[in-house]
XYZ file of C-alpha atoms in Angstrom:
716
model
C -27.840 68.092 -75.142
C -28.490 66.657 -71.681
C -27.169 63.276 -73.143
C -23.728 64.870 -73.429
C -23.654 65.066 -77.341
C -22.533 68.319 -78.799
C -25.018 69.442 -81.563
C -22.456 71.600 -83.205
C -18.632 71.921 -83.266
C -15.830 73.892 -84.560
C -13.774 72.174 -87.355
C -9.909 72.796 -88.002
C -10.880 75.977 -89.983
C -12.616 77.554 -87.023
C -15.934 77.056 -89.067
C -19.118 75.889 -87.036
C -20.569 72.470 -88.086
C -24.056 71.210 -87.224
C -24.495 67.561 -86.414
C -27.562 66.131 -88.471
C -30.470 65.022 -86.480
C -30.400 61.684 -88.034
C -26.815 61.091 -86.748
C -27.812 62.222 -83.180
C -30.779 59.831 -83.223
C -28.559 56.814 -84.134
C -25.931 57.702 -81.324
C -28.642 58.259 -78.853
C -30.033 54.921 -79.757
C -26.568 53.411 -79.299
C -26.216 55.051 -75.918
C -29.425 53.266 -74.776
C -31.518 56.415 -75.079
C -33.724 55.592 -78.054
C -35.794 58.508 -79.620
C -37.492 56.993 -82.556
C -41.014 57.955 -81.377
C -42.763 59.808 -78.661
C -42.854 57.046 -76.201
C -39.255 56.448 -76.597
C -38.322 59.905 -76.223
C -40.501 60.114 -72.983
C -38.857 56.987 -71.531
C -35.239 58.103 -72.588
C -36.080 61.725 -70.933
C -37.169 59.943 -67.643
C -34.065 57.853 -67.549
C -31.860 60.886 -67.871
C -33.934 62.899 -65.280
C -33.358 60.044 -62.771
C -29.528 60.047 -63.424
C -29.208 63.845 -63.367
C -31.708 64.962 -60.792
C -29.496 64.496 -57.824
C -32.235 63.083 -55.843
C -30.084 60.014 -54.994
C -26.430 60.092 -54.007
C -24.139 58.611 -56.875
C -22.017 55.490 -56.043
C -19.038 57.700 -56.136
C -18.011 61.445 -56.167
C -14.580 62.891 -56.616
C -13.203 65.961 -54.736
C -9.756 67.555 -54.019
C -8.044 67.610 -50.662
C -8.679 70.613 -48.357
C -11.549 71.705 -50.548
C -15.167 71.834 -49.776
C -17.442 69.047 -51.197
C -20.834 69.957 -52.290
C -23.360 67.129 -52.347
C -26.590 67.357 -54.292
C -29.187 69.323 -52.363
C -32.090 67.132 -53.427
C -30.565 64.122 -51.804
C -29.759 65.655 -48.446
C -32.078 66.714 -45.610
C -30.961 69.689 -43.646
C -29.845 68.608 -40.141
C -28.821 65.198 -41.126
C -25.767 63.624 -39.748
C -22.932 62.058 -41.835
C -19.983 60.130 -40.996
C -16.888 59.939 -43.419
C -14.790 56.628 -42.739
C -11.287 57.447 -43.841
C -8.997 54.883 -45.516
C -6.638 55.333 -42.608
C -9.203 54.353 -40.154
C -10.181 57.687 -38.790
C -13.716 59.067 -38.491
C -15.089 62.408 -39.410
C -18.597 63.173 -37.949
C -20.746 66.036 -38.973
C -24.160 67.570 -39.650
C -25.611 69.419 -42.658
C -26.697 72.853 -41.895
C -27.411 74.338 -45.360
C -30.754 75.967 -45.824
C -33.393 74.026 -47.889
C -32.446 73.852 -51.725
C -28.920 74.887 -51.324
C -25.924 72.558 -51.817
C -25.043 70.556 -48.838
C -21.287 71.084 -47.927
C -19.071 68.372 -46.191
C -16.035 69.263 -44.078
C -12.879 69.464 -46.442
C -10.888 66.419 -46.222
C -6.925 66.695 -46.265
C -6.205 62.850 -46.666
C -6.278 61.659 -50.311
C -7.867 58.278 -50.857
C -11.085 56.286 -51.333
C -13.090 57.200 -48.289
C -16.699 55.974 -47.259
C -19.367 58.494 -46.661
C -22.554 57.476 -44.810
C -25.662 59.603 -44.476
C -28.555 57.803 -42.588
C -29.249 54.770 -44.982
C -27.363 55.962 -47.832
C -23.494 55.476 -48.354
C -21.005 56.396 -51.201
C -17.324 56.611 -51.984
C -15.618 59.813 -51.768
C -12.450 59.731 -54.174
C -10.500 62.602 -52.587
C -7.590 63.376 -54.811
C -4.322 65.621 -54.574
C -4.390 68.796 -56.186
C -2.092 67.395 -59.101
C -0.468 64.268 -60.408
C 2.937 62.930 -59.210
C 5.441 64.833 -61.476
C 8.953 64.300 -62.922
C 10.226 66.629 -60.195
C 8.587 64.248 -57.535
C 9.967 61.100 -59.380
C 13.557 62.874 -59.063
C 12.948 63.753 -55.325
C 12.021 60.171 -54.551
C 15.067 58.859 -56.067
C 17.408 61.200 -54.419
C 15.620 61.774 -51.155
C 16.201 65.623 -51.301
C 14.487 68.850 -52.071
C 16.704 69.647 -54.897
C 15.350 70.723 -58.254
C 15.169 68.036 -60.964
C 17.782 68.612 -63.608
C 16.534 68.508 -67.425
C 15.867 64.830 -67.835
C 15.693 62.740 -71.041
C 14.540 59.345 -72.089
C 13.778 57.070 -75.077
C 10.634 55.945 -76.768
C 10.787 52.460 -78.193
C 8.399 50.249 -80.024
C 8.539 47.173 -77.742
C 7.790 44.640 -80.610
C 10.507 46.214 -82.779
C 13.208 45.363 -80.198
C 15.581 42.483 -81.210
C 17.338 40.046 -78.905
C 18.958 36.806 -79.734
C 16.418 33.958 -78.925
C 13.271 36.311 -79.159
C 11.465 34.306 -81.721
C 10.931 37.214 -84.106
C 9.002 39.710 -81.685
C 10.474 42.121 -79.358
C 10.059 40.861 -75.626
C 9.911 42.076 -72.133
C 13.550 40.852 -71.640
C 14.782 42.961 -74.361
C 13.000 45.847 -72.843
C 14.833 45.324 -69.505
C 17.980 45.252 -71.229
C 17.187 48.467 -73.147
C 16.285 50.089 -69.805
C 19.423 49.113 -68.227
C 21.895 50.063 -71.022
C 19.936 53.346 -71.463
C 20.228 54.173 -67.793
C 23.947 53.689 -67.968
C 24.043 56.521 -70.573
C 21.881 58.920 -68.473
C 18.440 58.302 -69.597
C 15.793 58.413 -66.888
C 12.754 57.199 -68.686
C 11.697 54.790 -71.326
C 8.482 55.356 -72.947
C 6.992 52.053 -74.470
C 4.429 51.152 -77.040
C 1.102 49.796 -75.694
C 1.587 46.313 -73.900
C -2.291 45.709 -73.809
C -3.720 42.147 -74.403
C -4.364 41.262 -77.894
C -6.092 38.366 -79.422
C -4.357 35.001 -78.998
C -6.702 33.126 -81.293
C -6.519 35.948 -84.012
C -2.666 36.770 -84.376
C -3.430 38.654 -87.470
C -4.912 41.365 -85.269
C -1.681 42.999 -83.953
C -2.032 46.876 -83.830
C -1.123 47.692 -80.279
C -3.777 50.569 -80.384
C -6.661 48.267 -81.011
C -6.303 45.822 -78.160
C -8.618 43.202 -76.853
C -8.327 44.513 -73.183
C -6.649 47.443 -71.636
C -6.684 45.374 -68.231
C -4.230 42.692 -69.369
C -0.825 42.311 -71.100
C 0.323 41.123 -74.603
C 1.635 37.615 -74.230
C 3.292 37.712 -77.579
C 6.125 39.732 -75.717
C 6.882 36.815 -73.087
C 10.355 35.415 -73.160
C 9.790 31.746 -72.566
C 13.372 31.597 -70.751
C 12.735 34.485 -68.291
C 10.923 32.596 -65.528
C 11.969 28.821 -66.175
C 15.262 29.366 -67.461
C 17.052 28.755 -70.868
C 17.241 24.929 -70.387
C 13.403 24.795 -69.939
C 12.794 27.259 -72.769
C 15.028 24.904 -75.144
C 13.233 21.848 -74.013
C 9.891 23.675 -74.783
C 11.149 24.694 -78.143
C 12.048 21.015 -78.865
C 8.700 19.660 -77.624
C 6.966 22.122 -79.893
C 9.350 21.164 -82.841
C 9.837 24.988 -83.206
C 13.595 25.380 -83.285
C 14.192 26.015 -86.933
C 11.082 28.066 -87.350
C 11.979 30.132 -84.351
C 15.321 30.965 -85.609
C 14.079 31.716 -89.200
C 11.419 34.349 -87.697
C 14.196 36.091 -85.774
C 16.131 36.838 -89.087
C 13.234 38.801 -90.661
C 13.368 42.416 -91.180
C 9.525 42.893 -90.621
C 7.612 40.740 -88.006
C 5.457 38.082 -89.276
C 2.865 38.433 -86.643
C 0.491 35.410 -87.514
C 3.232 32.787 -87.578
C 5.514 34.297 -84.868
C 2.481 34.483 -82.363
C 1.331 31.016 -83.124
C 4.728 29.610 -82.749
C 5.403 31.358 -79.331
C 2.211 30.128 -78.132
C 3.017 26.600 -78.999
C 6.137 26.961 -77.118
C 4.551 28.537 -74.098
C 1.787 25.778 -73.975
C 4.611 23.198 -73.870
C 6.141 25.224 -70.836
C 2.546 25.312 -69.320
C 2.141 21.535 -69.594
C 5.526 20.951 -68.048
C 4.627 23.337 -65.215
C 1.275 21.572 -64.699
C 2.829 18.098 -64.438
C 5.688 19.317 -62.434
C 5.721 22.343 -60.387
C 2.038 22.574 -59.692
C 1.642 19.011 -58.837
C 4.338 19.359 -56.151
C 3.206 22.816 -54.959
C 6.734 24.612 -55.480
C 7.203 28.196 -54.610
C 6.670 29.196 -58.211
C 3.376 27.225 -58.282
C 2.151 29.180 -55.162
C 3.199 32.287 -56.634
C 1.124 31.548 -59.824
C -1.761 30.734 -57.445
C -1.465 33.876 -55.478
C -1.212 35.938 -58.740
C -4.636 34.533 -60.058
C -6.218 35.040 -56.559
C -5.127 38.725 -56.369
C -6.149 39.361 -59.855
C -9.564 37.952 -59.222
C -12.793 37.908 -61.436
C -11.217 40.280 -64.038
C -8.516 38.039 -64.829
C -10.702 35.039 -64.898
C -13.107 36.745 -67.273
C -10.300 37.612 -69.724
C -8.957 33.990 -69.524
C -12.428 32.642 -70.246
C -12.811 34.997 -73.102
C -9.563 33.706 -74.800
C -10.545 30.218 -74.412
C -14.068 30.931 -75.589
C -13.087 32.736 -78.705
C -10.655 30.146 -79.578
C -13.265 27.461 -79.173
C -15.764 29.491 -81.436
C -13.289 30.239 -84.168
C -12.553 26.306 -84.066
C -16.057 25.430 -85.118
C -17.234 25.650 -88.883
C -17.975 28.943 -89.771
C -17.048 30.300 -86.308
C -16.995 34.008 -85.591
C -14.534 35.636 -83.380
C -16.806 38.729 -82.373
C -18.646 37.909 -79.070
C -21.784 39.884 -80.152
C -22.258 37.168 -82.854
C -22.068 34.265 -80.316
C -25.212 32.655 -78.860
C -26.858 34.892 -76.551
C -25.905 32.909 -73.443
C -22.183 33.345 -74.345
C -22.402 37.088 -74.782
C -22.959 37.264 -70.959
C -19.755 36.479 -69.017
C -21.998 35.817 -65.925
C -24.306 33.242 -67.631
C -24.536 29.744 -66.517
C -23.386 28.671 -69.945
C -20.107 30.477 -69.555
C -19.472 28.886 -66.151
C -20.022 25.661 -67.499
C -17.783 26.127 -70.438
C -15.113 27.401 -67.960
C -15.500 24.228 -65.763
C -15.332 21.855 -68.653
C -12.474 23.641 -70.216
C -10.625 24.580 -67.035
C -7.155 23.485 -68.216
C -7.392 25.671 -71.257
C -8.787 28.557 -69.231
C -5.705 28.189 -66.869
C -3.372 28.380 -69.695
C -4.437 31.801 -70.413
C -4.063 32.717 -66.693
C -0.559 31.239 -67.008
C 0.320 33.579 -69.864
C -0.790 36.667 -67.934
C 1.343 35.533 -64.958
C 4.345 35.285 -67.318
C 3.614 38.602 -69.048
C 3.037 40.313 -65.696
C 6.503 39.024 -64.273
C 8.392 39.982 -67.528
C 7.017 43.650 -67.499
C 7.386 44.111 -63.900
C 10.957 42.757 -64.113
C 11.584 45.563 -66.931
C 10.327 48.318 -64.559
C 12.376 47.249 -61.620
C 15.371 46.801 -63.841
C 14.922 50.543 -65.116
C 14.560 51.886 -61.501
C 17.544 49.638 -60.173
C 19.684 51.003 -62.971
C 19.165 54.517 -61.773
C 16.161 55.741 -63.729
C 13.985 58.231 -61.797
C 10.787 57.362 -63.843
C 11.697 54.104 -65.521
C 9.067 52.630 -67.949
C 6.180 55.081 -69.330
C 3.343 52.864 -70.372
C 0.969 53.802 -73.257
C -2.653 53.772 -72.464
C -4.668 53.371 -75.812
C -7.686 55.625 -76.254
C -9.919 52.633 -76.541
C -10.310 48.931 -77.277
C -11.687 46.651 -80.004
C -15.408 46.166 -79.508
C -14.654 42.499 -80.363
C -12.428 41.997 -77.546
C -12.472 40.845 -73.899
C -12.700 44.236 -72.180
C -15.807 45.125 -74.130
C -17.170 41.418 -73.320
C -16.159 41.436 -69.667
C -17.430 45.224 -69.171
C -20.320 45.218 -71.511
C -22.577 47.353 -69.338
C -19.649 49.937 -69.066
C -18.820 50.213 -72.715
C -20.225 51.988 -75.634
C -21.771 49.600 -78.327
C -22.224 50.080 -82.028
C -20.143 53.078 -82.280
C -16.514 53.856 -83.235
C -14.151 56.281 -81.703
C -12.421 58.546 -84.154
C -11.583 62.060 -85.196
C -13.532 64.509 -87.250
C -11.905 65.886 -90.638
C -8.967 68.161 -89.980
C -5.857 69.650 -91.686
C -3.853 66.491 -91.310
C -6.476 63.995 -92.296
C -9.247 65.538 -94.540
C -11.524 62.452 -94.496
C -11.476 62.141 -90.733
C -10.706 58.864 -88.959
C -12.638 55.863 -87.391
C -10.560 53.691 -85.423
C -12.849 50.864 -84.931
C -12.473 51.263 -81.032
C -14.979 51.399 -78.302
C -14.643 52.886 -74.700
C -16.511 53.611 -71.590
C -19.982 55.123 -71.635
C -20.061 58.328 -69.699
C -23.616 57.441 -68.339
C -22.205 53.981 -67.208
C -19.219 55.794 -65.387
C -21.708 57.890 -63.332
C -24.058 55.033 -62.413
C -21.312 52.303 -61.798
C -18.969 54.788 -59.697
C -16.255 54.906 -62.290
C -15.260 51.277 -61.262
C -14.262 50.346 -64.882
C -12.129 53.290 -65.400
C -10.251 52.907 -62.058
C -9.650 49.377 -62.922
C -8.099 50.424 -66.309
C -6.002 53.144 -64.527
C -4.642 50.879 -61.953
C -3.785 48.201 -64.658
C -1.890 50.957 -66.685
C 0.123 52.169 -63.480
C 0.881 48.802 -62.066
C 4.254 47.931 -63.822
C 5.184 51.462 -64.833
C 6.773 54.699 -63.582
C 4.377 56.774 -65.599
C 1.783 56.469 -68.182
C 1.076 58.260 -71.689
C -2.488 58.707 -72.079
C -3.240 58.249 -75.980
C -5.674 61.127 -77.218
C -6.218 62.624 -73.757
C -8.589 64.990 -75.353
C -10.885 62.164 -74.991
C -11.183 62.927 -71.237
C -13.403 65.983 -72.369
C -14.929 64.724 -75.340
C -14.713 62.011 -78.008
C -15.664 61.907 -81.567
C -18.293 59.076 -82.071
C -19.318 57.622 -85.255
C -22.006 54.953 -85.746
C -20.461 51.644 -86.921
C -20.244 51.531 -90.660
C -20.801 55.231 -91.210
C -18.138 57.784 -92.469
C -15.993 59.536 -90.040
C -17.761 62.781 -91.037
C -21.013 61.471 -89.612
C -20.329 61.709 -86.133
C -20.571 63.890 -82.981
C -18.691 64.859 -80.035
C -19.730 63.394 -76.811
C -18.891 64.980 -73.536
C -17.008 63.214 -70.711
C -16.687 64.303 -67.109
C -13.278 65.797 -67.251
C -12.666 66.896 -63.672
C -13.732 63.770 -62.401
C -11.438 61.830 -64.583
C -8.619 64.176 -63.970
C -8.992 63.828 -60.253
C -9.009 59.897 -60.367
C -5.908 60.016 -62.479
C -4.153 62.356 -60.016
C -5.228 60.002 -57.039
C -3.865 56.783 -58.861
C -0.873 58.811 -59.918
C 0.159 59.434 -56.362
C -0.726 55.953 -55.151
C 1.541 54.484 -57.688
C 4.105 57.142 -57.635
C 3.952 57.393 -61.341
C 3.928 60.531 -63.814
C 1.314 61.183 -66.314
C 1.717 62.504 -69.850
C -1.290 63.332 -72.143
C -1.021 63.080 -75.899
C -2.757 66.554 -76.509
C -2.226 66.893 -80.280
C -4.882 67.712 -82.796
C -7.848 70.054 -82.477
C -7.565 71.090 -78.787
C -10.496 72.827 -77.213
C -9.888 76.168 -75.861
C -8.634 76.069 -72.117
C -8.005 72.166 -72.194
C -4.229 72.348 -71.929
C -4.614 74.720 -69.016
C -6.730 72.246 -67.069
C -4.098 69.625 -67.770
C -1.405 72.040 -66.476
C -3.526 72.594 -63.325
C -3.711 68.802 -62.578
C -0.018 68.264 -63.162
C -0.583 66.342 -66.444
C 2.210 66.952 -68.782
C 1.332 67.582 -72.577
C 3.551 66.576 -75.557
C 5.064 68.939 -77.983
C 6.348 67.615 -81.142
C 9.095 69.365 -83.488
C 6.871 69.272 -86.477
C 3.941 71.179 -84.923
C 6.068 73.698 -83.040
C 5.454 76.903 -85.290
C 6.167 80.362 -84.459
C 2.901 82.104 -83.273
C 3.732 85.130 -85.440
C 5.269 85.013 -88.874
C 7.013 81.980 -90.414
C 9.473 79.409 -88.980
C 9.665 77.244 -86.068
C 9.554 78.226 -82.422
C 12.854 78.733 -80.600
C 13.554 75.950 -77.991
C 13.019 78.263 -75.033
C 9.404 79.262 -76.442
C 8.351 75.646 -76.155
C 5.890 74.751 -73.380
C 7.609 74.314 -69.996
C 4.987 71.947 -68.824
C 5.110 69.550 -71.692
C 7.344 66.643 -72.630
C 9.363 67.551 -75.803
C 10.243 64.920 -78.645
C 11.260 65.139 -82.266
C 8.233 62.878 -83.491
C 5.636 60.117 -82.536
C 4.926 56.683 -83.881
C 2.137 58.210 -86.191
C 4.493 60.922 -87.799
C 7.497 60.997 -89.929
C 11.075 60.504 -88.362
C 13.455 63.322 -88.722
C 15.163 61.586 -91.837
C 11.849 60.726 -93.177
C 10.448 64.272 -92.692
C 13.702 65.843 -94.343
C 13.673 63.641 -97.378
C 9.759 63.882 -97.882
C 9.345 59.843 -97.406
C 5.963 60.434 -95.639
C 4.620 62.535 -98.568
C 5.753 59.616 -100.949
C 4.041 57.094 -98.549
C 0.739 58.897 -98.272
C 0.473 59.106 -102.144
C 1.318 55.488 -102.414
C -1.590 54.442 -100.203
C -3.985 56.746 -101.869
C -4.150 59.623 -99.197
C -3.466 62.296 -101.596
C -6.383 64.329 -102.628
C -6.581 65.736 -106.220
C -6.464 69.582 -106.410
C -9.205 71.594 -108.126
C -6.576 73.757 -109.799
C -5.036 70.685 -111.575
C -1.571 70.903 -109.859
C 0.225 67.900 -109.009
C -0.646 67.501 -105.163
C 2.636 65.577 -104.627
C 4.821 68.095 -106.133
C 3.220 70.940 -104.437
C 3.587 69.062 -100.880
C 7.329 68.555 -101.588
C 7.556 72.231 -102.583
C 6.148 72.960 -99.254
C 8.326 70.633 -97.478
C 11.489 72.281 -99.157
C 10.472 75.596 -97.724
C 9.831 74.099 -94.254
C 13.172 72.568 -94.370
C 14.938 75.867 -95.075
C 12.934 77.169 -92.096
C 13.937 74.549 -89.793
C 17.505 74.628 -90.620
C 17.403 78.376 -89.860
C 15.568 77.586 -86.511
C 18.579 75.229 -85.871
C 21.203 77.931 -86.641
C 19.492 80.393 -84.517
C 19.364 78.086 -81.509
C 23.139 77.352 -82.029
C 22.794 73.595 -82.699
C 23.789 74.078 -86.371
C 26.670 76.151 -87.827
C 25.896 79.623 -89.033
C 26.152 80.604 -92.675
C 26.242 76.815 -93.585
C 23.774 75.470 -96.318
C 21.019 73.149 -95.305
C 22.218 69.488 -95.657
C 21.153 67.582 -98.673
C 18.144 65.051 -98.668
C 20.600 62.266 -98.314
C 22.088 63.732 -95.270
C 19.278 64.654 -92.887
C 20.174 66.865 -89.696
C 19.217 64.155 -87.205
C 21.817 65.244 -84.579
C 20.772 69.001 -85.000
C 17.044 67.990 -84.303
C 18.114 65.868 -81.358
C 20.197 68.782 -79.814
C 17.300 71.400 -80.776
C 14.693 69.421 -78.640
C 17.200 68.833 -75.962
C 17.344 72.786 -75.394
C 13.724 72.914 -74.703
C 12.607 73.790 -70.982
C 10.166 70.923 -70.277
C 10.933 68.624 -67.345
C 11.446 65.693 -69.720
C 12.314 65.086 -73.456
C 11.996 61.597 -75.101
C 13.885 60.563 -78.202
C 12.334 57.944 -80.498
C 14.650 55.054 -80.958
C 14.021 55.527 -84.876
C 15.565 59.111 -84.708
C 18.372 57.835 -82.397
C 19.176 55.424 -85.195
C 18.403 57.973 -87.922
C 15.846 55.586 -89.593
C 13.780 56.939 -92.560
C 10.625 54.872 -92.016
C 8.005 55.526 -89.423
C 6.358 52.795 -87.297
C 2.847 53.606 -88.359
C 1.171 55.353 -91.152
C -2.335 56.566 -89.991
C -5.194 55.616 -92.271
C -3.316 52.720 -93.688
C -3.674 49.018 -92.966
C -1.719 46.489 -95.119
C -0.597 49.139 -97.564
C 2.123 50.299 -95.241
C 3.972 47.760 -92.965
C 2.411 49.196 -89.696
C 3.614 47.916 -86.473
C 6.041 45.404 -87.996
C 9.378 47.042 -88.367
C 12.204 45.680 -86.350
C 15.495 47.304 -85.163
C 18.388 45.867 -87.369
C 20.718 45.349 -84.376
C 20.088 43.339 -81.212
C 20.334 45.218 -77.961
C 23.740 44.003 -77.385
C 24.775 45.095 -80.757
C 23.089 48.593 -80.525
C 25.131 49.622 -77.411
C 28.387 48.305 -79.105
C 27.607 50.475 -82.054
C 30.037 53.627 -81.956
C 27.494 55.787 -83.808
C 24.645 54.998 -81.441
C 26.714 55.429 -78.339
C 27.984 58.789 -79.602
C 24.540 59.960 -80.157
C 23.399 59.047 -76.720
C 26.406 60.754 -75.249
C 25.718 63.902 -77.255
C 22.015 63.685 -76.216
C 22.867 63.506 -72.585
C 25.385 66.279 -72.869
C 22.938 68.596 -74.657
C 20.323 67.845 -72.306
C 22.420 68.424 -69.218
C 23.322 71.942 -70.746
C 19.751 73.049 -71.187
C 19.192 76.524 -69.480
C 16.488 76.299 -66.815
C 17.170 79.883 -65.537
C 15.271 81.563 -68.418
C 11.822 82.970 -67.888
C 10.440 79.973 -69.656
C 12.268 77.296 -67.375
C 10.377 74.659 -65.562
C 9.115 75.549 -62.226
C 9.213 72.875 -59.649
C 5.611 72.228 -58.418
C 4.544 72.511 -54.695
C 3.982 69.269 -52.947
C 0.194 68.731 -52.862
């Protein structure tokens, strides 16, 4: 369809499925293209014609360096003069000579950047991207200032909230992240992949899934270390002022995070710090006060909007029967540009600035962690996780409401892993708005993701091509794929990747459209390959390490999948049955027993693969359920040819339980598990240190001269 929806799709069994007309009608209406009667259809068609006709230049077009740039023929008159004002200050003048009706071509541009094109009284932005993203090899060359090939690198993947540090108040913080980065770098790690640090809901601390954020532009203030900026004495005084010392220590001792109480207590302590800051440093104009002011000035209206939303939501929830979802507020408060919102911000200025203060502290904490990682010798440093969407009730959707889809949820159709499909309760950008708004909201999000990191992992990167959208309240089966401008988005990612000198990894798992991974490869976006999914193309068993994708990041598992120990003993099967995800079989057989039988067969195949790869002794029986082959799994992944492998902290610690069980909410302790040892104790633990040493040695020994070895990309 011209609106971008696919009327049919291939399911996991390669069977063609057709989207019901009733579903398409609802989705089109939610896209701002109602089609309930002939008049609506006529008006919606006219709106699409105006957007797609090419009679007017769009606000932004993407292109690649040293390639011709074709403009819509309908918008250009032959013989017209044009001027390109490059970011560097240089000027390119030219004239269109194409015959009437043919594409008008601009002179290729060899300078990446956001350039201004002027044609008579029209002007637009040309986003000219390098041919590919900044890569691991580029990061290595930047670190060593030479042209040598990058060695096989490795890193750790950690759930930030689960890190433990003395004095953290029960939630992992940015200071613990910095400590983990420094200590990991000493053992040879060159990257530290982190769970999402997106802003959550300060007034609703029970909403803590890092993949359902309030905003992807700002940071999670629950990870602030109160002592990081103002020192231990000031933090202790704030604890005392908040009467929080005893509760703070009690929360630290818990094995599972008590998010509601821990967030409320941390905000109470941070508020005491804020009051002291206002009456002291701000009043006297100290350097730190000036730094805070500069941070707010640079962040501009986007940060102000987020702070206003935080204050507004808290005020709304404080009223009798108050509602936290902005779409249920009075009409005036739904518009961030309304006079009523301005009046609220003015009347509650001190409160709004508290949330500005929190974002300043969070940015300083995360920035420090990245600088600590790089200063300790990491080539990449932190790899930030960019969630696929944001909560429709949050500040991002409120602040950018004209750019976001409304009344729909992003999800996934039924597949082999989840037969009911998934709805994630998230919204994201409208592709129509992307075109009409010059991709500004998407670019803002990319810059926010890159700013404090050496790389980003794009969750569900398949969404750059298409997203499964489900009308709110409907089953995940009742959805359709909406196409996105893949080439434009990949070019913008490459451009921002180079501007920030940061790598890009795409989580390309699931039902992958044909040719999609090849497009990622061409643009320098590394995919992800997970041990559990790397099966041999022909016959039974698992792929040997040398057969893994040389352009992808290898790993044993992800936050949504079982750990090595959990997979080996079938803990994930037990959990899925416990939370009601096991479906009865038509033949009456016990589905759990059958799944465990299949897992036993897979264990034998995996052990055989370990033996064939030389990471397990030949002619030795597979280990028992109580002794999972964690070290063998780590060594197996180390031998893969990708430029980087990442090891989840859960596997480095041989944990059984996984961080998240998709499809569950409270039935499984998602996003609540804490590492038993503090960072200091972790690196004093002999078993953990030995495992890191073995990982480093195994990765260093990875063969790069085989036909499947990584190839250093040419500099764009």
